[in-house]
CSV table of C-alpha atoms in Angstrom, one decimal:
chain,number,residue,atom,x,y,z
A,1,UNK,CA,-7.1,67.8,-37.4
A,2,UNK,CA,-6.7,69.6,-34.7
A,3,UNK,CA,-10.0,70.8,-34.3
A,4,UNK,CA,-11.2,67.1,-35.0
A,5,UNK,CA,-9.0,65.8,-32.1
A,6,UNK,CA,-10.0,68.7,-29.9
A,7,UNK,CA,-13.6,68.3,-30.3
A,8,UNK,CA,-13.3,64.6,-29.6
A,9,UNK,CA,-11.1,65.0,-26.4
A,10,UNK,CA,-13.5,67.6,-25.2
A,11,UNK,CA,-16.7,65.6,-25.8
A,12,UNK,CA,-15.2,62.6,-24.5
A,13,UNK,CA,-13.8,64.2,-21.2
A,14,UNK,CA,-17.1,66.0,-20.6
A,15,UNK,CA,-19.0,62.7,-21.3
A,16,UNK,CA,-17.0,61.2,-18.8
A,17,UNK,CA,-17.7,63.9,-16.3
A,18,UNK,CA,-21.3,63.2,-16.3
A,19,UNK,CA,-20.8,59.9,-15.7
A,20,UNK,CA,-21.0,58.1,-18.9
A,21,UNK,CA,-18.6,55.2,-19.7
A,22,UNK,CA,-17.0,55.6,-22.9
A,23,UNK,CA,-14.8,52.8,-23.3
A,24,UNK,CA,-11.2,52.5,-24.2
A,25,UNK,CA,-11.4,54.3,-27.4
A,26,UNK,CA,-9.4,57.4,-28.2
A,27,UNK,CA,-10.6,58.5,-31.6
A,28,UNK,CA,-13.2,60.6,-33.0
A,29,UNK,CA,-15.7,57.9,-32.8
A,30,UNK,CA,-16.6,58.1,-28.8
A,31,UNK,CA,-18.5,55.0,-27.6
A,32,UNK,CA,-21.3,55.4,-24.8
A,33,UNK,CA,-21.6,52.1,-23.3
A,34,UNK,CA,-25.1,50.8,-21.9
A,35,UNK,CA,-24.1,47.7,-21.1
A,36,UNK,CA,-26.0,44.4,-21.0
A,37,UNK,CA,-29.3,46.1,-21.4
A,38,UNK,CA,-30.3,45.6,-25.1
A,39,UNK,CA,-33.8,47.1,-24.6
A,40,UNK,CA,-32.6,50.0,-22.8
A,41,UNK,CA,-30.1,50.9,-25.9
A,42,UNK,CA,-33.2,51.3,-27.9
A,43,UNK,CA,-35.3,53.0,-25.5
A,44,UNK,CA,-32.5,55.5,-25.0
A,45,UNK,CA,-32.0,55.7,-28.6
A,46,UNK,CA,-35.7,57.0,-29.3
A,47,UNK,CA,-35.7,59.5,-26.6
A,48,UNK,CA,-32.4,60.8,-27.7
A,49,UNK,CA,-33.9,61.1,-31.5
A,50,UNK,CA,-37.1,63.0,-29.9
A,51,UNK,CA,-34.8,65.2,-28.2
A,52,UNK,CA,-32.7,65.9,-31.6
A,53,UNK,CA,-30.0,63.7,-31.1
A,54,UNK,CA,-29.1,60.8,-33.3
A,55,UNK,CA,-26.5,58.4,-32.1
A,56,UNK,CA,-25.7,55.2,-34.0
A,57,UNK,CA,-26.6,52.1,-31.6
A,58,UNK,CA,-24.2,49.4,-31.8
A,59,UNK,CA,-25.5,46.1,-30.7
A,60,UNK,CA,-24.5,42.2,-30.4
A,61,UNK,CA,-22.7,40.6,-32.6
A,62,UNK,CA,-20.7,43.9,-33.4
A,63,UNK,CA,-19.9,44.3,-29.5
A,64,UNK,CA,-20.2,41.8,-26.8
A,65,UNK,CA,-23.4,41.4,-25.3
A,66,UNK,CA,-22.4,43.2,-22.0
A,67,UNK,CA,-21.1,46.2,-23.8
A,68,UNK,CA,-24.0,47.3,-26.2
A,69,UNK,CA,-23.5,51.2,-26.9
A,70,UNK,CA,-24.1,54.0,-29.0
A,71,UNK,CA,-21.2,55.6,-31.2
A,72,UNK,CA,-20.9,59.4,-31.0
A,73,UNK,CA,-19.0,60.6,-34.4
A,74,UNK,CA,-17.5,63.8,-33.5
A,75,UNK,CA,-16.2,66.2,-36.3
A,76,UNK,CA,-14.1,69.0,-37.0
A,77,UNK,CA,-17.6,70.7,-38.1
A,78,UNK,CA,-19.0,70.6,-34.7
A,79,UNK,CA,-19.0,73.7,-32.6
A,80,UNK,CA,-18.5,73.8,-28.9
A,81,UNK,CA,-22.3,74.9,-28.6
A,82,UNK,CA,-23.2,71.6,-30.7
A,83,UNK,CA,-21.1,69.3,-28.4
A,84,UNK,CA,-22.6,71.0,-25.4
A,85,UNK,CA,-26.0,70.8,-26.5
A,86,UNK,CA,-25.4,67.1,-27.2
A,87,UNK,CA,-23.9,66.6,-23.8
A,88,UNK,CA,-27.1,68.5,-22.3
A,89,UNK,CA,-29.1,65.9,-23.8
A,90,UNK,CA,-27.2,63.0,-22.9
A,91,UNK,CA,-27.1,64.2,-19.3
A,92,UNK,CA,-31.0,64.6,-19.2
A,93,UNK,CA,-31.8,61.4,-20.9
A,94,UNK,CA,-29.2,59.0,-20.8
A,95,UNK,CA,-27.5,59.4,-17.3
A,96,UNK,CA,-30.7,59.2,-15.2
A,97,UNK,CA,-31.9,55.9,-17.1
A,98,UNK,CA,-28.4,54.5,-16.6
A,99,UNK,CA,-28.3,55.5,-12.9
A,100,UNK,CA,-32.0,53.9,-12.3
A,101,UNK,CA,-31.2,50.9,-14.1
A,102,UNK,CA,-27.9,50.0,-12.4
């Protein structure tokens, strides 16, 4: 359990440091909020998958229309290298897309 929470805290903190909005969650399921741009959610999902990272998209009505997001499910089996690779992909793909369309 300690590894799980350490991994989740690390991922959440690093995601915030690169400029991603992680919502209010303090669990091992880390939201990565896109906002109200539903089309962008799916564009980003396709590009992230192309780069080797699958994040579950969460769309309305599961979340409010202005809070569509991805859910990153962090586990104890993830290594720091796994998490860093995912964060690098997010920084390359998601961060610029969110900034460009802000």
